[in-house]
Amino acid sequence: MDRPIVITGLGAICALGKDPGAILDALYAGRSAIGPMMEWASADTPPPLAACIPDLAPRELVSDRKLHKLIRRTDLLGLYAAERAIAAAGIAATRETLEAAAIEAFNDRTGIYDASGGGNYQDSYEFFPLMSAARGELRVYGEELTSQVDPMFLLKSLPNNVLCHLGIRQGFKGPNCCFVNQSSSGPLVIGQALDTLRDGEADRVVVVAHDAPVEPQSIVYYSSLGLLSLTSLKPFDERHDGTVLGEGAAAMMLETRESAAGRDAPVLGEVLSVACTSEAGGLLPLRRDGDGLARAIEAALDSARLERSEIGAIVAHGNGTPASDDSEAAAIKRVFGSSVPPITSFKWGIGHLLAGAGMIEAVLALKSLAHGTVPGIATFESPAAASAGLPVSRDAQTPRSPIGLVLCRGFGSFSTALIVRAGGSSR
């Protein structure tokens, strides 16, 4: 039997709140943070929709003001979520009881795995004024470059900033890595941490995923691809017409059961398995039969040694684009047949966090399974033809067990399936 890997701390932030409980309460109440970006409205086009964190106060999230000069908005969110998960896991309290040598050993056995977005086009905006002023003259551009561009530009734009600064702030010196694999990134770092812990390379790993893709170029590019909705995000609904971008981060503290028991840490749940597949069909196309996602679900079930009937609820990718929703519905039907557990999704309320999506959906899945009720999809009215017969509802549903299946998909036809169990019992 595989070594049990438990979850001892959670953290999350998005447009609906700054902790998992507040976010989940908003979803139970049917509240969505998606709204028009009025400051981006023009005479020719309606304002795009997005789910942005209102009244964001960086110093309230990370108090070190010097650090703000070295990180971007996405990093700020990632650091906040990770440190909330670390605090919830009681790491500081444990280290306070240890001698200096034992603290060093503790830190050496604690890793950090980070998932960040790769499409943050705002990184290049700093160059725009000089490019305009140079009027195509490369010599002028080169002569003025060092005086016009922030010398911290490179350090601020590193994709692994959270990995770096979290390690410095917390003193964690164990295994570490950064995944940049679009929307599949979050479940992939959980899977990597699962293997690391089961192989005995560390005793605990904090996993974090974050993204802040709501900026002009991303909106233009996603809109040009026909992926954005101008009405609302309506997964599996007959009127689904696109997704909506959001921003945020989430994190978990994962530990071996021996590590958690040894320091009397709270056990919130368990990661049972992660599987990933590709359809090898291009950047955007998806097979209509959902083959890649179905194979990911089947691989995750096999890895966890679970029967289909043991899955209590499905947290679907549910991004609201017809191609993704319809093929996801086909995959679920193929695997579960006539006995599909309750299905929900969260993007209708928090937007699509891209690299941060899978992690925050896993955190909210755990919280809702522990609560014994999964939120409904408030924007759902009538099923699309491909989703007919699936247990999707506007109303909250009761999961048939505390085991949840979290589905995540990304450009390049990547599909991931993550299985978690809420609660403190071991298998």
CSV table of C-alpha atoms in Angstrom, one decimal:
chain,number,residue,atom,x,y,z
A,1,MET,CA,0.0,0.0,0.0
A,2,ASP,CA,1.2,3.5,-0.8
A,3,ARG,CA,2.4,5.6,2.0
A,4,PRO,CA,-0.5,7.9,3.1
A,5,ILE,CA,0.1,11.6,2.4
A,6,VAL,CA,-2.1,13.9,4.5
A,7,ILE,CA,-3.1,17.6,4.2
A,8,THR,CA,-2.5,19.6,7.3
A,9,GLY,CA,-3.0,23.2,6.2
A,10,LEU,CA,-5.0,25.2,3.5
A,11,GLY,CA,-4.8,28.7,2.2
A,12,ALA,CA,-6.6,30.5,-0.6
A,13,ILE,CA,-7.3,34.0,-2.0
A,14,CYS,CA,-9.4,35.1,-4.9
A,15,ALA,CA,-12.1,37.6,-5.8
A,16,LEU,CA,-14.6,36.0,-3.5
A,17,GLY,CA,-12.4,36.1,-0.3
A,18,LYS,CA,-9.1,35.7,1.4
A,19,ASP,CA,-9.6,32.3,3.0
A,20,PRO,CA,-11.1,29.0,1.9
A,21,GLY,CA,-14.1,29.3,4.3
A,22,ALA,CA,-15.1,32.7,3.1
A,23,ILE,CA,-14.8,31.7,-0.5
A,24,LEU,CA,-16.9,28.6,0.0
A,25,ASP,CA,-19.6,30.5,2.0
A,26,ALA,CA,-19.9,32.9,-1.0
A,27,LEU,CA,-20.3,30.0,-3.4
A,28,TYR,CA,-22.9,28.4,-1.1
A,29,ALA,CA,-24.8,31.7,-1.2
A,30,GLY,CA,-24.7,31.8,-5.0
A,31,ARG,CA,-22.5,34.9,-5.2
A,32,SER,CA,-20.2,35.4,-8.1
A,33,ALA,CA,-17.3,37.8,-8.2
A,34,ILE,CA,-17.4,38.1,-12.0
A,35,GLY,CA,-18.3,41.6,-13.3
A,36,PRO,CA,-17.5,44.0,-16.1
A,37,MET,CA,-14.1,45.8,-16.2
A,38,MET,CA,-15.6,49.2,-16.7
A,39,GLU,CA,-12.2,50.9,-16.8
A,40,TRP,CA,-11.5,48.9,-20.0
A,41,ALA,CA,-14.7,49.8,-21.8
A,42,SER,CA,-14.4,51.6,-25.2
A,43,ALA,CA,-16.9,53.1,-27.6
A,44,ASP,CA,-16.5,50.1,-29.9
A,45,THR,CA,-16.6,47.2,-27.6
A,46,PRO,CA,-18.3,46.3,-24.3
A,47,PRO,CA,-16.2,46.0,-21.2
A,48,PRO,CA,-14.7,42.5,-20.7
A,49,LEU,CA,-15.7,40.4,-17.8
A,50,ALA,CA,-13.3,39.3,-15.1
A,51,ALA,CA,-13.1,38.3,-11.4
A,52,CYS,CA,-10.6,40.6,-9.8
A,53,ILE,CA,-9.8,40.9,-6.1
A,54,PRO,CA,-11.4,44.1,-4.9
A,55,ASP,CA,-9.5,46.7,-2.9
A,56,LEU,CA,-6.3,44.7,-2.9
A,57,ALA,CA,-3.9,46.0,-0.2
A,58,PRO,CA,-0.5,44.4,-0.8
A,59,ARG,CA,0.9,45.3,2.7
A,60,GLU,CA,-2.0,43.4,4.3
A,61,LEU,CA,-1.1,40.3,2.4
A,62,VAL,CA,2.7,40.5,2.7
A,63,SER,CA,4.0,43.1,5.2
A,64,ASP,CA,7.6,43.3,3.9
A,65,ARG,CA,7.4,46.5,1.8
A,66,LYS,CA,10.9,46.0,0.4
A,67,LEU,CA,9.8,42.7,-1.0
A,68,HIS,CA,7.1,44.3,-3.1
A,69,LYS,CA,9.8,45.9,-5.3
A,70,LEU,CA,10.9,42.4,-6.3
A,71,ILE,CA,7.6,40.6,-7.0
A,72,ARG,CA,4.6,40.8,-9.2
A,73,ARG,CA,0.9,40.7,-8.3
A,74,THR,CA,0.7,36.9,-8.9
A,75,ASP,CA,3.7,36.3,-6.6
A,76,LEU,CA,2.1,38.4,-3.9
A,77,LEU,CA,-1.0,36.2,-4.0
A,78,GLY,CA,1.1,33.0,-4.0
A,79,LEU,CA,3.1,34.1,-1.0
A,80,TYR,CA,0.0,35.0,0.9
A,81,ALA,CA,-1.8,31.7,0.2
A,82,ALA,CA,1.3,29.6,1.0
A,83,GLU,CA,2.0,31.4,4.3
A,84,ARG,CA,-1.7,31.0,5.3
A,85,ALA,CA,-1.4,27.2,4.7
A,86,ILE,CA,1.9,27.0,6.6
A,87,ALA,CA,0.4,28.9,9.5
A,88,ALA,CA,-2.8,26.7,9.5
A,89,ALA,CA,-0.6,23.6,9.6
A,90,GLY,CA,1.1,24.9,12.8
A,91,ILE,CA,4.6,24.9,11.5
A,92,ALA,CA,5.7,27.8,13.6
A,93,ALA,CA,4.4,26.3,16.7
A,94,THR,CA,6.3,23.1,16.0
A,95,ARG,CA,9.6,24.8,15.4
A,96,GLU,CA,9.3,26.8,18.6
A,97,THR,CA,9.5,23.5,20.5
A,98,LEU,CA,12.7,22.4,18.8
A,99,GLU,CA,16.4,23.0,19.5
A,100,ALA,CA,18.5,24.8,16.9
A,101,ALA,CA,19.9,21.6,15.4
A,102,ALA,CA,16.5,20.0,15.2
A,103,ILE,CA,15.1,23.2,13.5
A,104,GLU,CA,17.8,22.8,10.8
A,105,ALA,CA,16.9,19.2,10.3
A,106,PHE,CA,13.1,20.1,10.2
A,107,ASN,CA,13.8,22.8,7.5
A,108,ASP,CA,16.0,20.4,5.5
A,109,ARG,CA,13.1,18.0,5.3
A,110,THR,CA,10.5,20.6,4.2
A,111,GLY,CA,10.1,21.3,0.5
A,112,ILE,CA,8.3,23.8,-1.6
A,113,TYR,CA,6.6,23.1,-5.0
A,114,ASP,CA,5.2,26.0,-6.9
A,115,ALA,CA,2.9,26.4,-10.0
A,116,SER,CA,2.9,29.8,-11.7
A,117,GLY,CA,1.5,31.2,-15.0
A,118,GLY,CA,3.6,31.8,-18.1
A,119,GLY,CA,1.4,34.2,-19.9
A,120,ASN,CA,1.9,37.4,-17.8
A,121,TYR,CA,2.3,39.9,-20.6
A,122,GLN,CA,2.5,42.8,-18.3
A,123,ASP,CA,6.1,41.8,-17.8
A,124,SER,CA,6.8,43.5,-21.2
A,125,TYR,CA,4.8,46.7,-20.6
A,126,GLU,CA,7.7,48.5,-19.0
A,127,PHE,CA,9.4,48.5,-22.4
A,128,PHE,CA,6.5,50.1,-24.3
A,129,PRO,CA,7.2,53.8,-23.6
A,130,LEU,CA,10.8,53.6,-24.7
A,131,MET,CA,9.8,51.5,-27.8
A,132,SER,CA,7.4,54.3,-28.7
A,133,ALA,CA,9.8,57.1,-28.1
A,134,ALA,CA,12.6,55.4,-30.1
A,135,ARG,CA,10.4,55.3,-33.2
A,136,GLY,CA,12.0,52.1,-34.5
A,137,GLU,CA,15.6,53.3,-34.0
A,138,LEU,CA,17.3,50.5,-32.3
A,139,ARG,CA,20.4,52.6,-31.4
A,140,VAL,CA,18.2,55.1,-29.5
A,141,TYR,CA,16.4,52.3,-27.8
A,142,GLY,CA,19.7,50.7,-26.7
A,143,GLU,CA,21.2,53.9,-25.5
A,144,GLU,CA,18.2,54.7,-23.3
A,145,LEU,CA,17.3,51.2,-22.1
A,146,THR,CA,19.2,51.1,-18.9
A,147,SER,CA,17.9,54.5,-17.8
A,148,GLN,CA,14.3,53.7,-18.7
A,149,VAL,CA,13.8,50.2,-17.5
A,150,ASP,CA,13.7,49.1,-13.8
A,151,PRO,CA,17.0,47.2,-13.1
A,152,MET,CA,14.8,44.8,-11.0
A,153,PHE,CA,12.8,43.9,-14.1
A,154,LEU,CA,14.5,40.5,-14.5
A,155,LEU,CA,14.2,39.5,-10.9
A,156,LYS,CA,10.5,40.6,-10.8
A,157,SER,CA,9.6,38.5,-13.9
A,158,LEU,CA,11.1,35.2,-12.8
A,159,PRO,CA,8.4,32.5,-12.8
A,160,ASN,CA,9.8,30.9,-9.6
A,161,ASN,CA,9.7,34.0,-7.4
A,162,VAL,CA,7.3,32.4,-4.9
A,163,LEU,CA,9.5,29.4,-4.6
A,164,CYS,CA,12.5,31.6,-4.0
A,165,HIS,CA,11.0,34.1,-1.6
A,166,LEU,CA,8.9,31.6,0.3
A,167,GLY,CA,12.1,29.5,1.0
A,168,ILE,CA,13.9,32.6,2.2
A,169,ARG,CA,11.1,33.8,4.5
A,170,GLN,CA,10.4,30.3,5.9
A,171,GLY,CA,13.8,28.8,5.9
A,172,PHE,CA,12.6,25.7,4.1
A,173,LYS,CA,15.6,24.0,2.3
A,174,GLY,CA,14.2,20.7,1.1
A,175,PRO,CA,13.2,19.6,-2.4
A,176,ASN,CA,11.8,22.4,-4.6
A,177,CYS,CA,10.5,22.9,-8.1
A,178,CYS,CA,8.4,25.2,-10.2
A,179,PHE,CA,5.8,24.0,-12.8
A,180,VAL,CA,4.7,26.3,-15.6
A,181,ASN,CA,2.2,24.2,-17.5
A,182,GLN,CA,-0.8,26.5,-17.9
A,183,SER,CA,-4.0,25.3,-16.3
A,184,SER,CA,-2.7,21.8,-15.4
A,185,SER,CA,0.1,23.3,-13.2
A,186,GLY,CA,-1.6,23.0,-9.8
A,187,PRO,CA,-2.5,19.3,-9.9
A,188,LEU,CA,0.9,18.6,-11.3
A,189,VAL,CA,2.8,20.1,-8.4
A,190,ILE,CA,0.5,18.1,-6.0
A,191,GLY,CA,1.4,15.0,-7.9
A,192,GLN,CA,5.1,15.8,-7.8
A,193,ALA,CA,4.9,16.4,-4.0
A,194,LEU,CA,3.0,13.1,-3.6
A,195,ASP,CA,5.8,11.2,-5.2
A,196,THR,CA,8.5,13.1,-3.3
A,197,LEU,CA,6.8,12.3,0.1
A,198,ARG,CA,6.1,8.7,-0.7
A,199,ASP,CA,9.7,8.2,-1.8
A,200,GLY,CA,10.9,9.6,1.5
A,201,GLU,CA,12.8,12.6,0.0
A,202,ALA,CA,11.0,14.9,2.4
A,203,ASP,CA,8.7,14.8,5.4
A,204,ARG,CA,6.4,17.7,4.3
A,205,VAL,CA,6.0,19.9,1.2
A,206,VAL,CA,4.0,23.1,0.8
A,207,VAL,CA,2.4,23.2,-2.6
A,208,VAL,CA,1.1,26.5,-4.0
A,209,ALA,CA,-0.4,27.6,-7.3
A,210,HIS,CA,-1.1,31.2,-8.3
A,211,ASP,CA,-1.9,33.4,-11.3
A,212,ALA,CA,-3.0,37.0,-12.1
A,213,PRO,CA,-3.8,36.9,-15.8
A,214,VAL,CA,-6.4,39.7,-15.9
A,215,GLU,CA,-4.4,42.3,-18.0
A,216,PRO,CA,-5.0,43.8,-21.4
A,217,GLN,CA,-3.0,41.5,-23.6
A,218,SER,CA,-4.3,38.3,-22.1
A,219,ILE,CA,-7.9,39.6,-22.5
A,220,VAL,CA,-7.2,40.4,-26.1
A,221,TYR,CA,-5.6,37.1,-26.9
A,222,TYR,CA,-8.2,35.0,-25.2
A,223,SER,CA,-10.9,37.0,-26.9
A,224,SER,CA,-9.3,36.6,-30.3
A,225,LEU,CA,-9.4,32.9,-29.8
A,226,GLY,CA,-13.1,33.1,-29.1
A,227,LEU,CA,-12.6,31.7,-25.5
A,228,LEU,CA,-14.2,34.6,-23.5
A,229,SER,CA,-17.8,35.1,-22.6
A,230,LEU,CA,-19.4,38.5,-22.7
A,231,THR,CA,-22.4,37.4,-20.7
A,232,SER,CA,-21.4,35.1,-17.8
A,233,LEU,CA,-19.6,31.8,-17.2
A,234,LYS,CA,-22.3,29.0,-17.5
A,235,PRO,CA,-20.6,25.6,-17.3
A,236,PHE,CA,-22.6,22.8,-18.9
A,237,ASP,CA,-25.5,25.1,-19.7
A,238,GLU,CA,-27.1,25.3,-23.1
A,239,ARG,CA,-26.1,28.9,-23.3
A,240,HIS,CA,-22.5,28.5,-22.4
A,241,ASP,CA,-20.4,30.7,-24.6
A,242,GLY,CA,-17.0,31.1,-23.1
A,243,THR,CA,-14.9,31.5,-20.0
A,244,VAL,CA,-14.0,34.5,-17.8
A,245,LEU,CA,-10.5,35.1,-16.3
A,246,GLY,CA,-10.0,35.5,-12.6
A,247,GLU,CA,-7.0,35.9,-10.3
A,248,GLY,CA,-5.9,34.3,-7.1
A,249,ALA,CA,-3.8,31.6,-5.4
A,250,ALA,CA,-4.2,28.5,-3.2
A,251,ALA,CA,-1.9,26.3,-1.2
A,252,MET,CA,-1.8,23.1,0.8
A,253,MET,CA,0.7,21.7,3.4
A,254,LEU,CA,1.2,18.0,2.5
A,255,GLU,CA,2.9,15.7,5.0
A,256,THR,CA,3.6,12.1,5.5
A,257,ARG,CA,1.2,10.7,8.1
A,258,GLU,CA,4.2,10.0,10.4
A,259,SER,CA,5.3,13.7,10.2
A,260,ALA,CA,1.8,15.0,11.0
A,261,ALA,CA,1.3,12.6,13.9
A,262,GLY,CA,4.7,13.3,15.3
A,263,ARG,CA,3.9,17.0,15.8
A,264,ASP,CA,0.2,16.5,16.5
A,265,ALA,CA,-0.8,18.5,13.4
A,266,PRO,CA,-4.4,18.7,12.3
A,267,VAL,CA,-5.3,16.3,9.5
A,268,LEU,CA,-7.8,17.9,7.1
A,269,GLY,CA,-7.7,15.2,4.4
A,270,GLU,CA,-5.5,13.1,2.2
A,271,VAL,CA,-4.2,13.2,-1.4
A,272,LEU,CA,-5.0,9.8,-2.9
A,273,SER,CA,-3.7,10.1,-6.5
A,274,VAL,CA,-3.0,12.4,-9.4
A,275,ALA,CA,-2.9,11.4,-13.1
A,276,CYS,CA,-2.1,13.4,-16.2
A,277,THR,CA,-2.6,12.7,-19.9
A,278,SER,CA,-2.4,14.4,-23.3
A,279,GLU,CA,-4.4,14.0,-26.5
A,280,ALA,CA,-1.4,15.1,-28.6
A,281,GLY,CA,-3.8,16.9,-30.9
A,282,GLY,CA,-2.6,20.5,-30.9
A,283,LEU,CA,-2.7,23.5,-28.7
A,284,LEU,CA,-6.5,24.2,-28.7
A,285,PRO,CA,-8.4,21.3,-30.2
A,286,LEU,CA,-10.0,18.8,-27.9
A,287,ARG,CA,-11.4,15.4,-28.9
A,288,ARG,CA,-15.1,15.5,-28.7
A,289,ASP,CA,-15.3,12.2,-26.9
A,290,GLY,CA,-13.1,13.5,-24.1
A,291,ASP,CA,-10.6,10.7,-24.5
A,292,GLY,CA,-7.7,12.4,-22.8
A,293,LEU,CA,-9.7,13.4,-19.7
A,294,ALA,CA,-11.4,10.0,-19.5
A,295,ARG,CA,-8.0,8.3,-19.5
A,296,ALA,CA,-6.7,10.6,-16.8
A,297,ILE,CA,-9.7,9.8,-14.6
A,298,GLU,CA,-9.3,6.1,-15.1
A,299,ALA,CA,-5.6,6.3,-14.3
A,300,ALA,CA,-6.2,8.3,-11.1
A,301,LEU,CA,-8.8,5.7,-10.0
A,302,ASP,CA,-6.5,2.8,-10.7
A,303,SER,CA,-3.6,4.5,-8.9
A,304,ALA,CA,-5.8,5.2,-5.8
A,305,ARG,CA,-7.3,1.6,-6.1
A,306,LEU,CA,-10.8,3.0,-6.0
A,307,GLU,CA,-14.0,1.9,-7.6
A,308,ARG,CA,-16.0,4.5,-9.5
A,309,SER,CA,-18.8,4.2,-7.0
A,310,GLU,CA,-16.5,5.4,-4.2
A,311,ILE,CA,-16.1,8.9,-5.7
A,312,GLY,CA,-18.4,11.2,-3.7
A,313,ALA,CA,-18.5,14.2,-6.0
A,314,ILE,CA,-16.8,15.6,-9.1
A,315,VAL,CA,-15.4,19.2,-9.1
A,316,ALA,CA,-15.3,19.7,-12.9
A,317,HIS,CA,-13.0,21.9,-14.9
A,318,GLY,CA,-16.3,23.6,-16.1
A,319,ASN,CA,-14.7,26.5,-17.9
A,320,GLY,CA,-17.8,27.4,-19.8
A,321,THR,CA,-16.5,27.0,-23.3
A,322,PRO,CA,-18.7,24.7,-25.4
A,323,ALA,CA,-15.8,22.5,-26.7
A,324,SER,CA,-14.4,21.9,-23.2
A,325,ASP,CA,-17.7,21.5,-21.4
A,326,ASP,CA,-19.1,19.0,-24.0
A,327,SER,CA,-15.9,16.9,-24.1
A,328,GLU,CA,-15.7,16.9,-20.3
A,329,ALA,CA,-19.3,15.7,-20.1
A,330,ALA,CA,-18.5,12.9,-22.6
A,331,ALA,CA,-15.5,11.9,-20.5
A,332,ILE,CA,-17.5,11.8,-17.3
A,333,LYS,CA,-20.2,9.7,-18.9
A,334,ARG,CA,-17.7,7.3,-20.4
A,335,VAL,CA,-16.1,6.6,-17.0
A,336,PHE,CA,-19.1,6.7,-14.7
A,337,GLY,CA,-21.8,5.4,-17.0
A,338,SER,CA,-25.3,5.7,-15.4
A,339,SER,CA,-23.9,6.2,-11.9
A,340,VAL,CA,-22.4,9.7,-12.0
A,341,PRO,CA,-21.8,11.4,-8.6
A,342,PRO,CA,-22.9,15.0,-8.0
A,343,ILE,CA,-21.0,17.4,-10.2
A,344,THR,CA,-20.1,21.0,-9.4
A,345,SER,CA,-17.5,23.5,-10.5
A,346,PHE,CA,-16.3,26.9,-9.1
A,347,LYS,CA,-15.2,29.0,-12.0
A,348,TRP,CA,-18.7,30.5,-12.4
A,349,GLY,CA,-18.0,32.4,-9.1
A,350,ILE,CA,-14.3,33.0,-9.0
A,351,GLY,CA,-13.3,33.0,-12.7
A,352,HIS,CA,-10.7,30.9,-14.4
A,353,LEU,CA,-7.4,31.3,-12.5
A,354,LEU,CA,-5.4,29.5,-15.2
A,355,ALA,CA,-2.3,28.2,-13.3
A,356,GLY,CA,-4.0,28.8,-10.0
A,357,ALA,CA,-7.3,27.0,-11.0
A,358,GLY,CA,-6.6,23.4,-10.1
A,359,MET,CA,-5.2,24.1,-6.7
A,360,ILE,CA,-7.9,26.4,-5.5
A,361,GLU,CA,-10.6,24.0,-6.8
A,362,ALA,CA,-8.9,21.2,-4.8
A,363,VAL,CA,-8.8,23.3,-1.7
A,364,LEU,CA,-12.5,24.2,-2.1
A,365,ALA,CA,-13.4,20.6,-2.9
A,366,LEU,CA,-11.8,19.5,0.4
A,367,LYS,CA,-13.6,22.1,2.4
A,368,SER,CA,-17.0,21.3,0.8
A,369,LEU,CA,-16.6,17.6,1.2
A,370,ALA,CA,-15.8,18.1,4.8
A,371,HIS,CA,-18.9,20.2,5.1
A,372,GLY,CA,-20.9,17.4,3.5
A,373,THR,CA,-22.4,19.6,0.8
A,374,VAL,CA,-21.0,20.7,-2.5
A,375,PRO,CA,-22.2,24.1,-3.8
A,376,GLY,CA,-24.5,24.3,-6.8
A,377,ILE,CA,-23.7,26.2,-10.0
A,378,ALA,CA,-25.7,29.4,-9.6
A,379,THR,CA,-25.5,30.3,-13.4
A,380,PHE,CA,-26.8,26.9,-14.5
A,381,GLU,CA,-30.3,26.9,-16.0
A,382,SER,CA,-30.7,24.1,-18.6
A,383,PRO,CA,-28.2,21.5,-19.7
A,384,ALA,CA,-26.4,21.7,-23.0
A,385,ALA,CA,-27.3,18.7,-25.2
A,386,ALA,CA,-23.9,17.0,-24.4
A,387,SER,CA,-24.5,17.4,-20.7
A,388,ALA,CA,-28.1,16.1,-20.6
A,389,GLY,CA,-28.5,13.5,-17.8
A,390,LEU,CA,-25.5,14.6,-15.7
A,391,PRO,CA,-26.2,15.5,-12.0
A,392,VAL,CA,-25.4,19.2,-12.4
A,393,SER,CA,-27.6,21.6,-10.4
A,394,ARG,CA,-28.1,25.2,-9.4
A,395,ASP,CA,-28.7,23.9,-5.9
A,396,ALA,CA,-26.2,22.4,-3.4
A,397,GLN,CA,-25.9,18.7,-3.5
A,398,THR,CA,-24.9,16.0,-1.0
A,399,PRO,CA,-21.8,14.0,-2.0
A,400,ARG,CA,-22.1,10.3,-1.7
A,401,SER,CA,-18.8,9.9,0.1
A,402,PRO,CA,-16.0,12.2,1.4
A,403,ILE,CA,-13.8,11.4,-1.7
A,404,GLY,CA,-13.6,14.0,-4.4
A,405,LEU,CA,-12.4,14.0,-8.0
A,406,VAL,CA,-11.0,17.3,-9.2
A,407,LEU,CA,-10.6,17.7,-13.0
A,408,CYS,CA,-8.3,20.2,-14.7
A,409,ARG,CA,-7.4,20.9,-18.3
A,410,GLY,CA,-5.0,23.1,-20.1
A,411,PHE,CA,-3.8,24.2,-23.6
A,412,GLY,CA,-2.0,21.5,-25.4
A,413,SER,CA,-4.9,19.1,-24.6
A,414,PHE,CA,-3.5,18.3,-21.2
A,415,SER,CA,-5.9,16.8,-18.7
A,416,THR,CA,-5.3,16.0,-15.0
A,417,ALA,CA,-7.4,14.1,-12.5
A,418,LEU,CA,-6.8,14.6,-8.8
A,419,ILE,CA,-8.5,12.5,-6.1
A,420,VAL,CA,-8.6,13.7,-2.5
A,421,ARG,CA,-10.4,12.5,0.6
A,422,ALA,CA,-11.7,15.0,3.2
A,423,GLY,CA,-11.3,14.2,6.9
A,424,GLY,CA,-8.7,12.7,9.1
A,425,SER,CA,-9.2,9.0,8.7
A,426,SER,CA,-6.6,6.9,7.0
A,427,ARG,CA,-7.1,4.0,4.6
